XYZ file of C-alpha atoms in Angstrom:
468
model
C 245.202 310.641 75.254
C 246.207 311.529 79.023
C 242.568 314.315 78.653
C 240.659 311.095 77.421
C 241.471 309.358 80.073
C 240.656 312.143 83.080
C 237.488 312.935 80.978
C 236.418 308.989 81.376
C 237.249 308.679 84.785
C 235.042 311.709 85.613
C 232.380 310.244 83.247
C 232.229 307.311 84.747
C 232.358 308.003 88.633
C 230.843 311.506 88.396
C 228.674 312.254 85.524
C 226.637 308.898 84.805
C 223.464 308.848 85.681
C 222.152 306.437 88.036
C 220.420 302.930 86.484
C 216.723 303.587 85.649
C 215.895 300.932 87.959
C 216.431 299.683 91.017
C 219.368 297.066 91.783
C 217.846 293.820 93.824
C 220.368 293.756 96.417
C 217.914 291.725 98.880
C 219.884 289.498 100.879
C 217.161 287.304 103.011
C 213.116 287.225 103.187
C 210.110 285.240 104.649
C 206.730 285.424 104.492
C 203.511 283.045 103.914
C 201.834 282.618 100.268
C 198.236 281.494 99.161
C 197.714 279.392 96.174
C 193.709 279.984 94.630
C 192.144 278.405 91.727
C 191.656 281.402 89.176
C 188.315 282.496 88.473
C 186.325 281.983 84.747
C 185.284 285.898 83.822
C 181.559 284.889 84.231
C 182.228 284.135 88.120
C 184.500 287.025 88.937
C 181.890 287.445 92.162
C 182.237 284.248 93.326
C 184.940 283.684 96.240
C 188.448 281.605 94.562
C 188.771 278.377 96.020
C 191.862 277.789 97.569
C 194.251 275.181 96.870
C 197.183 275.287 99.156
C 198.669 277.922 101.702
C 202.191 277.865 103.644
C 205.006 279.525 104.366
C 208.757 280.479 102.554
C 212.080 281.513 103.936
C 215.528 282.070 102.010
C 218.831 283.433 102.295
C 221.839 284.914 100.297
C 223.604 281.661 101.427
C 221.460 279.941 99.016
C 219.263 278.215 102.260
C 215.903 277.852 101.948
C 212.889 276.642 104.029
C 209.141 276.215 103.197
C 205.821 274.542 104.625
C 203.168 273.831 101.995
C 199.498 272.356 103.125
C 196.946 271.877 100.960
C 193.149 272.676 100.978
C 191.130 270.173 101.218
C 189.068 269.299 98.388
C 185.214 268.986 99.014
C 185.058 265.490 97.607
C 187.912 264.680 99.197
C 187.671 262.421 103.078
C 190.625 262.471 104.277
C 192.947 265.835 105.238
C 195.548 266.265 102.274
C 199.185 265.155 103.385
C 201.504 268.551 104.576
C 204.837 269.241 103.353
C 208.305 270.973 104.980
C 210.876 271.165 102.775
C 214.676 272.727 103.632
C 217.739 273.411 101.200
C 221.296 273.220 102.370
C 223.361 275.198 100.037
C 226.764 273.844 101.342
C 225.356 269.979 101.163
C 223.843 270.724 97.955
C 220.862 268.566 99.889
C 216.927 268.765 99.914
C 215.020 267.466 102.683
C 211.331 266.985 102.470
C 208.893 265.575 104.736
C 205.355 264.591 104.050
C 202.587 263.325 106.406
C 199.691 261.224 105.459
C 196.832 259.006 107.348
C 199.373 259.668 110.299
C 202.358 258.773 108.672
C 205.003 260.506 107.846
C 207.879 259.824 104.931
C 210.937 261.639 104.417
C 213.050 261.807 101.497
C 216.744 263.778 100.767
C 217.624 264.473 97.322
C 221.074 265.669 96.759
C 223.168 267.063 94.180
C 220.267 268.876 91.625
C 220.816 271.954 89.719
C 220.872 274.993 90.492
C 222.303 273.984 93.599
C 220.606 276.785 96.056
C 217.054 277.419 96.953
C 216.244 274.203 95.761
C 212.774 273.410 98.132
C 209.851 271.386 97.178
C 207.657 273.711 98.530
C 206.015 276.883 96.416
C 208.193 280.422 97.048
C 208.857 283.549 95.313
C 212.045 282.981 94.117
C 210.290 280.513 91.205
C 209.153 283.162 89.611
C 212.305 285.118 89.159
C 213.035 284.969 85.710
C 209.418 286.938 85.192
C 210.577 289.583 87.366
C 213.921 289.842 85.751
C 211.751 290.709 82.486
C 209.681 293.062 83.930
C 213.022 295.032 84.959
C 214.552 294.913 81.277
C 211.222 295.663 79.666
C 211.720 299.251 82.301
C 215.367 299.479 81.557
C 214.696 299.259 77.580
C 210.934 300.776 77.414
C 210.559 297.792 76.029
C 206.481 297.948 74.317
C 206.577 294.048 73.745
C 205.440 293.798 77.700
C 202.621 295.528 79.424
C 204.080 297.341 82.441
C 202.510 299.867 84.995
C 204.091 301.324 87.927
C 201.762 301.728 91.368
C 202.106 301.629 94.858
C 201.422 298.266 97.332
C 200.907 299.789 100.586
C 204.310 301.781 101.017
C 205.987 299.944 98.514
C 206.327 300.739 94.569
C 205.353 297.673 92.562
C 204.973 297.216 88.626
C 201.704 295.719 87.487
C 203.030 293.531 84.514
C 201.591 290.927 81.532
C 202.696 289.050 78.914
C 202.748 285.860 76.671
C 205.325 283.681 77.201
C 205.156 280.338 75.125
C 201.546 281.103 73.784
C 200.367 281.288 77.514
C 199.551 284.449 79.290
C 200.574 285.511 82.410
C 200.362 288.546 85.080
C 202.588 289.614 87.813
C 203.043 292.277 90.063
C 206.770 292.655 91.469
C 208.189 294.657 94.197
C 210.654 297.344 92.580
C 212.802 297.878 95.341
C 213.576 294.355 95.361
C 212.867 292.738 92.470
C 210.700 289.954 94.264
C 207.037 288.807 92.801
C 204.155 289.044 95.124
C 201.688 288.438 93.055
C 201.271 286.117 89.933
C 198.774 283.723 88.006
C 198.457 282.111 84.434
C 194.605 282.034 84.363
C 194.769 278.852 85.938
C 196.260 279.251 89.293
C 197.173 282.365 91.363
C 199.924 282.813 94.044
C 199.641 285.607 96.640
C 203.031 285.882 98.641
C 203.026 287.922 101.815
C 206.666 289.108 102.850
C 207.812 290.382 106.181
C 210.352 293.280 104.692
C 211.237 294.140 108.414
C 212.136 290.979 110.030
C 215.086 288.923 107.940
C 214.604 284.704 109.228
C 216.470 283.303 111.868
C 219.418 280.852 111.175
C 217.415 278.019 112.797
C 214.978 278.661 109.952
C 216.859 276.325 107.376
C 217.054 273.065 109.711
C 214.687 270.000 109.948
C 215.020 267.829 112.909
C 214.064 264.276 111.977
C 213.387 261.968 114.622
C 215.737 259.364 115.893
C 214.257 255.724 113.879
C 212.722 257.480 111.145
C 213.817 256.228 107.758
C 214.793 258.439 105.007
C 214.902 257.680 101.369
C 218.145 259.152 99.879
C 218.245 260.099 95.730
C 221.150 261.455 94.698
C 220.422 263.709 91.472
C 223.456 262.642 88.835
C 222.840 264.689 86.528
C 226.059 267.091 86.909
C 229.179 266.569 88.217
C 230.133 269.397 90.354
C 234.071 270.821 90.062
C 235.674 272.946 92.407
C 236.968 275.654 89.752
C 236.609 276.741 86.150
C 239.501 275.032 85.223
C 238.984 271.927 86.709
C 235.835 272.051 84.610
C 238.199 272.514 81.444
C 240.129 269.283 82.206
C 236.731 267.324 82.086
C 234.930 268.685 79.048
C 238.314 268.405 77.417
C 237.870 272.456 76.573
C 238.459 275.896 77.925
C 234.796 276.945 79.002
C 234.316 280.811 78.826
C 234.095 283.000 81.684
C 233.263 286.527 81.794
C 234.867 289.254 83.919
C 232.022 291.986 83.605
C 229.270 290.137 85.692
C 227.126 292.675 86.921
C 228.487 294.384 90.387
C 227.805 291.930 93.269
C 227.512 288.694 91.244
C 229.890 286.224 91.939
C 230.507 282.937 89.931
C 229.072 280.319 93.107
C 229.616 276.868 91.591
C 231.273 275.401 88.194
C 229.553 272.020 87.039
C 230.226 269.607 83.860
C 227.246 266.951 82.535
C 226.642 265.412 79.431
C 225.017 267.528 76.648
C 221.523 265.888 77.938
C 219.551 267.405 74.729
C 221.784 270.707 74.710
C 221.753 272.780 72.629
C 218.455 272.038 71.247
C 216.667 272.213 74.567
C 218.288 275.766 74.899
C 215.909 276.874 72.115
C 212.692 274.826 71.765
C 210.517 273.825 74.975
C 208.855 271.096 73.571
C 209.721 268.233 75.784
C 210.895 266.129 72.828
C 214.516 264.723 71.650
C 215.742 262.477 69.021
C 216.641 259.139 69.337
C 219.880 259.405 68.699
C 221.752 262.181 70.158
C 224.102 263.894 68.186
C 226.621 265.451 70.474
C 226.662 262.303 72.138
C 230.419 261.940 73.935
C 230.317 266.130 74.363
C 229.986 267.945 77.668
C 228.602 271.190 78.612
C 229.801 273.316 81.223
C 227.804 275.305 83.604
C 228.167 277.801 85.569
C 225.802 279.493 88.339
C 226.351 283.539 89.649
C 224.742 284.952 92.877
C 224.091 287.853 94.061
C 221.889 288.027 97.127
C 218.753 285.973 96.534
C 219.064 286.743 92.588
C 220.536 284.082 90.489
C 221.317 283.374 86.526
C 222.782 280.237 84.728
C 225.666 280.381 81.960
C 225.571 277.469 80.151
C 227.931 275.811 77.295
C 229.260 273.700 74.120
C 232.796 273.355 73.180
C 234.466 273.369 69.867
C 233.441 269.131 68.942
C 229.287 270.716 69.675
C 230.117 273.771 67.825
C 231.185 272.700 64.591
C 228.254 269.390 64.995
C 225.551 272.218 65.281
C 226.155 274.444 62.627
C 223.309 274.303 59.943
C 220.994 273.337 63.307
C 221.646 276.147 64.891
C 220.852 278.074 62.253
C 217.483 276.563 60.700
C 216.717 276.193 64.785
C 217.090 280.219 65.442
C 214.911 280.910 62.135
C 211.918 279.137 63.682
C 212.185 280.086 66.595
C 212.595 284.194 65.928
C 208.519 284.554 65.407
C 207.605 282.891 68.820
C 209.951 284.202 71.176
C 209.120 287.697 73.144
C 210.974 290.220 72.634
C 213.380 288.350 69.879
C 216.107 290.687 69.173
C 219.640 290.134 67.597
C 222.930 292.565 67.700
C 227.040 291.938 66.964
C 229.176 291.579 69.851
C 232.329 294.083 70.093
C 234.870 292.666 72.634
C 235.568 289.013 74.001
C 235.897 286.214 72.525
C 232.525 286.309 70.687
C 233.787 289.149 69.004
C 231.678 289.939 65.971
C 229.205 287.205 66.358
C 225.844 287.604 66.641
C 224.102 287.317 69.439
C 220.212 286.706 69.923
C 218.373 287.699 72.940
C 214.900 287.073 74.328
C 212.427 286.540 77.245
C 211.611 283.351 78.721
C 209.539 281.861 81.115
C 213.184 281.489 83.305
C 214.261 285.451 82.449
C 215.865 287.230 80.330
C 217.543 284.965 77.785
C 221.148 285.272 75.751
C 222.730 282.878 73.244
C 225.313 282.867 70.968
C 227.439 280.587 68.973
C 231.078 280.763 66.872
C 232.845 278.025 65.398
C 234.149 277.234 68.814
C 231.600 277.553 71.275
C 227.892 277.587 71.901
C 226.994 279.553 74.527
C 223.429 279.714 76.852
C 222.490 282.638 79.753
C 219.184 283.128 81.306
C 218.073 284.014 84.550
C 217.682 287.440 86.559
C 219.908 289.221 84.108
C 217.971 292.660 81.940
C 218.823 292.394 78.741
C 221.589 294.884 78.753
C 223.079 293.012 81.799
C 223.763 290.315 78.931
C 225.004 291.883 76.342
C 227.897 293.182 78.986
C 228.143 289.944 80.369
C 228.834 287.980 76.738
C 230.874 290.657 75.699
C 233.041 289.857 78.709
C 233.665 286.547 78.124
C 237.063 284.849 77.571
C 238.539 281.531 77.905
C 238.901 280.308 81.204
C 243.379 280.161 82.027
C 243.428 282.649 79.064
C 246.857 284.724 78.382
C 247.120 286.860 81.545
C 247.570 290.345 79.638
C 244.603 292.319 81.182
C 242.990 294.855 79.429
C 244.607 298.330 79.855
C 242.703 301.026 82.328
C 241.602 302.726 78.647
C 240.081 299.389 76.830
C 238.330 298.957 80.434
C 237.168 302.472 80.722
C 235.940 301.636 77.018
C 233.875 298.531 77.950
C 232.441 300.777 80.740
C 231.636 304.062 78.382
C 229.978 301.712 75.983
C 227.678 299.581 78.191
C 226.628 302.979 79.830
C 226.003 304.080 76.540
C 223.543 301.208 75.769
C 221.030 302.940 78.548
C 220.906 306.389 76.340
C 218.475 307.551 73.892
C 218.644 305.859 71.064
C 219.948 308.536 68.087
C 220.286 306.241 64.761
C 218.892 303.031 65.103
C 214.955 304.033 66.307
C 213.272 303.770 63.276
C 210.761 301.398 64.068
C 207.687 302.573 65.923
C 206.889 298.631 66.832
C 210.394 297.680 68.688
C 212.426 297.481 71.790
C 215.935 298.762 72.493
C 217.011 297.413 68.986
C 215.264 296.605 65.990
C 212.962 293.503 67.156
C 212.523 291.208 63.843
C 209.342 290.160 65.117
C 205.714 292.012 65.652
C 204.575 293.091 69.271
C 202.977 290.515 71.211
C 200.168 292.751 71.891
C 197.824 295.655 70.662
C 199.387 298.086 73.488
C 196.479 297.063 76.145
C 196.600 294.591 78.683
C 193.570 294.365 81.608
C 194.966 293.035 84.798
C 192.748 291.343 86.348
C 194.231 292.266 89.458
C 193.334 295.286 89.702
C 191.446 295.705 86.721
C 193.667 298.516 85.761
C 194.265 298.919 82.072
C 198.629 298.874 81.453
C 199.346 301.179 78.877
C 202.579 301.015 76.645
C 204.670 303.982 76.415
C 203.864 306.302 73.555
C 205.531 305.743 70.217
C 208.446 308.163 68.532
C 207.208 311.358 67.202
C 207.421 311.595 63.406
C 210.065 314.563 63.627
C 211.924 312.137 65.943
C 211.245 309.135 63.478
C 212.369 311.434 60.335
C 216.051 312.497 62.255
C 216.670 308.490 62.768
C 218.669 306.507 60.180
C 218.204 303.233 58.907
C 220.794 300.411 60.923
C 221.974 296.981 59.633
C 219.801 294.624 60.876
C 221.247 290.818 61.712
C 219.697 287.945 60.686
C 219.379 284.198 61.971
C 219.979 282.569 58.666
C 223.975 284.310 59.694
C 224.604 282.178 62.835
């Protein structure tokens, strides 16, 4: 036992090898962006035509600044009205300004979620989620995204596409931080231009509004904001999970209860609709919101009343779903309180995406997360005021040893040339070839298994949705 022990320690602090990429750990940026109307292929000469340019700011405080002024149309007679916009993290407040025919109108919107970063103004940080995918597709060698790795200037960037939703996008993210430069969706591209060297000023996140000027207040009541986990609990009338393996830096930032507002259905399908009648009506959902630097994810959830409502949805819901979702993969939790239940994973168009469901909870993660990130992060989940035994230095050194382990080669369970890190039950979203138009440069996926390597895997058991 006592050589176990030395021989994990060692493992762990001297012999694992470093992540295979790159931890954001950005803590501020600003820079200016340019918004162009995307080309047809048959006028790939012609010049875009711009739409809007303006400038971003934001910090690990969750502040946020940004100036947004459109181009003016050629029909169009009069000069298009300007926007500044500013977040306050510690208000939880929005201030926007907008000027038109020489007026100008000014409106503060409080209390929305996420609660940080939260301009009306075009920035980087929207596209987050895409980024986060990008890095777990690299982590897993994941074929299901096209990714190639080149150099910006004297940055590294990956060159990335995909279909998210049925719609096709392209992006081009800085590695080192884990923030997208570059993006469109055939329709629309945005070009962001960061100064790396010069972090903004404090005065960067104010607005000064003249003395007599009228603002129009709307507070956002959507969630009710609570000051701890467990003051959550005594509202939703259940203990809401928390996790204690977050990814190093993260820390939880706010705790909020709401109604279930369409949950957990709108967790799944994106198609704007709900019923008329909702059937969780009288349940809440806690959520709660980790930070770390200008990276953010969402953990979202049902109690034990939604639980036992949404059985036989859940599970006709996660069968329809499994052939439109990228990257849909499914694998048994082995520790928390999820243990043994199955958890599906996928990307979408906000990140990385995790959910899961028991008898007793439902529970919802997305955001800047890689997939493996996840799987730690359910697996570390427990309910909130929870007996106060910790887990002994060997079960944690276990958790450790096996989340490490998920980065290895896999030995027994690649046996499909067509997959991700597990099994995928779906097909590839793609032939292996994507053009970005970018560049123009062709993003190859990576090669697949040899047969010898094929013929030494075994077969695993494979999880299905129909078992939710």
């Amino acid at each position: 036992m006592a050589l176990g022990i030395i021989f994990a320690v060692a493992y762990v602090f001297f012999l694992r090898t470093p992540p295979p990429v790159p931890t954001p750990e950005i803590q501020a940026m600003r820079g200016t962006y340019v918004i162009e109307r995307s080309l047809a292929a048959d006028q790939s000469t012609a010049r875009p035509l711009p739409l809007a340019s303006g400038s971003f700011a934001a910090s690990s405080s969750g502040d946020a600044s940004g100036t947004m002024r459109p181009d003016p149309m050629p029909s169009q007679r009069d000069d298009p009205r300007p926007l500044a916009s500013t977040y306050n993290a510690k208000l939880r407040a929005t201030l926007t300004s907008s000027t038109f025919l020489g007026r100008t109108v000014t409106r503060r919107t409080t209390g929305a979620w996420p609660p940080a970063w939260h301009v009306a103004t075009p920035n980087p940080l929207a596209y987050q989620g895409l980024a986060a995918i990008v890095r777990s597709a690299v982590e897993d060698g994941d074929r299901s995204i096209g990714i190639k790795p080149l150099k910006q200037g004297d940055r590294k960037v990956w060159r990335a596409a995909m279909t998210l939703d049925g719609h096709a996008v392209q992006l081009v993210v800085d590695q080192l931080s884990g923030i997208v430069v570059w993006y469109t969706d055939g329709h629309a591209t945005f070009t962001a231009t960061i100064d790396w060297d010069s972090p903004p000023p404090a005065e960067t996140y104010g607005m000064e509004i003249p003395a007599g000027r009228n603002v129009t207040t709307q507070l956002d009541e959507s969630p009710d904001y609570q000051p701890s986990p467990a003051a959550a609990a005594a509202v939703a009338g259940y203990a809401p999970l928390v996790s204690e393996l977050a990814p190093d830096g993260y820390t939880l930032r706010t705790v909020a209860t709401s109604e279930t507002s369409g949950a957990p259905r709108i967790w799944l399908v994106h198609d704007g609709q709900s019923g008329p009648v909702d059937p969780l009506a009288g349940q809440y959902q806690v959520a709660q919101l980790y930070t770390r630097g200008l990276s953010w994810f969402t953990l979202q959830q049902l109690g034990p009343g939604a639980a036992g409502k949404s059985i036989a949805f859940l599970r006709d819901a996660l069968t329809s779903i499994a052939v439109d979702k990228l990257s849909f993969e499914t694998t048994t939790l082995q520790y928390g309180a999820l243990t043994g239940a199955t958890v599906y994973t996928w990307y979408d168009t906000s990140g990385p995406t995790l959910f899961a469901s028991d008898a007793r909870h439902i529970v919802y993660v997305t955001g800047a997360l890689t997939r493996r990130e996840l799987i730690a992060f359910a697996e570390g989940l427990k309910p909130v005021g929870a007996d106060a035994a910790r887990s002994s230095v060997l079960q944690r050194l276990e958790l450790v040893l096996v989340h490490t382990a998920l980065g290895a080669d896999p030995v027994v369970r690649q046996v499909v040339e067509r997959r991700a890190r597990l099994d995928a039950i779906v097909r590839v979203a793609d032939l292996g070839i994507v053009d970005v138009v970018a560049d123009a440069a062709h993003v190859l996926h990576a090669r697949p298994p040899s047969r010898e390597r094929r013929q030494c895997s075994a077969s695993p058991s494979r999880a299905s949705p129909s078992r939710a």
